């Protein structure tokens, strides 16, 4: 394998000159640059990125730690981050926290040891020691999708409150009154925010919020199915089940299908987070769609700005309601749906 000394020898320049050309760290004459680049091409020389990072204190890599790689939302988000990072000349190293604070800290430690230039973190529920250390040490860091109160870190996230309000209004116009909600865990900001938005929307539309219709899930399919089972076993089951994320919606759908119930005739279903295959279910599922691609792009741009020493403001994007047939045909059915 060719070395930098081989390149210098073939180009007839010093090793320092080769370094200046490859790192664009100091001006050289056009003729010298051409000779060096020609030698690089002829020898097939590839600079050692790790060694170069030790000299320049930059690796052109960013770390991304997500909550759960099995969740389609995080999978799509990781792809959006990777696409934008590549466009800006960065590579992405991904860690899956699996919603566990200790695993999150493991990846924070590992990625910082690998000397990533900055971190994008979808935080777990706790302010962990290594996250605190990263903030205190001034490491370029952005939170993505979730917030951690008490830390001065900019966050890029989506606000679904308005979309949830639109969904509840849509359900009310269809004649639905008995609406249940399967929330995410209260220890995550997204779980708390969606629950608060649902309760507020129900109150705004003059609909009762019944305690037995509020189920706490964990953003996993199994909890969605278990919650749906408890709701459907009630003496007066809900007419609508609104799941707080796509995996819990999938679990609820499994339980509804297992009981042979029709959607939306016997029970309607809606999801926070949209999925491509929701359009292929019969009937297609009404969902609240988060701007995942834009979240990923804005997060990467913000982090790169922080890496460069710039100030970054928090970014809040809006989710949107996508109406399909899983809650009823359309708003023209006002007053005719199940009570």
Phi, psi and omega in degrees: 000132182294147178248170178297329177294322178297319178297315180299318182295314182293323182278347180073034179228177178278163175299322179299321179294318176302316180298319179297321179293312185291326182263357182050042187264348179200152183290142171227164181290152178304322181295317179295317179300316181297318180296318180294313181295326176294319178294320177300313181294317183294321182272349184066034184288136175236117180299147176280109185297323181293313180296320180296322181294328178295329180275323186260351182062029177216138181245351184058034175232149173233150178262141176232119178247116184252163185288315184202109185292343177281346178280121183304330178299313182289328177297314178294322179296318179298320178297318180296320178297314182297318181298314182289322178298317180298320179298328181267006175088021179244152170258157183239132172250124188253136172237140180256108182287342181055033179059028181241122182303322182291327177286325175302313180296325177301316182286326175301314180297313183297315183291323177292324176295329176281000173063044172297153182285337180193169184232135165253126187230124169267092197290150169284188189286344189248149169277102186272159184304317184288329174293317176301316180298318181298320178293315181297323182279358177077020178294133177304118187216136173229141171271144183231126177079321184234158179245159171231103180301141177102351178241134181275076181229126178295146182236140171251117185210171176250144176253118182257008186299314181296320180294322177296320176299320177295321179297312181297321176298319177299315180295320179296318179295332176282356177097002181284138176234326182268092186244123179256154180228129173258109186271165167279176182295141182292342180279355173256141182300322180294324177295314180295315184296318182290323177295313180299320180293321179295312181299315180297319181294319178299316180294319180298328181264011176068028181255144182287139174258103184265132183304321183289348178265004178252110181249139178260115176255194182226025181065023177240152184299321182299320180290328176295319180291317180296319179294318178298322179298315179296320180294318182286343177273355180295151176305324174236088184292158179291156174274340181224137170245120177251114183266139186282358168199173188291325180292320177292327175296320177298316178298318178296320178298319178301317181292319179298316179295319181299330180272358179072023181276148179269146176244126001264009187303313182259331173204133178268160183220136175222157185228141163272126190091128178262157175226147180304324185279355176299333179284345183261354176282149178249109359279159176301147190265129173293136186210159171259120187262124175270146181281072190298315181299317181291323176302313180297315181297312183294325179295314180296315180299318179296318180294317178298323176298318178293322178301324179279003177093006181276161176273143183233130177269152175301150180239127177236115179257164183257134170279165182223149178277131174246108184273126173232202191262004185285352177246353183147170187293304180190176184293347179290350179275013184313128176085353185255354182281178180292149181272000000 
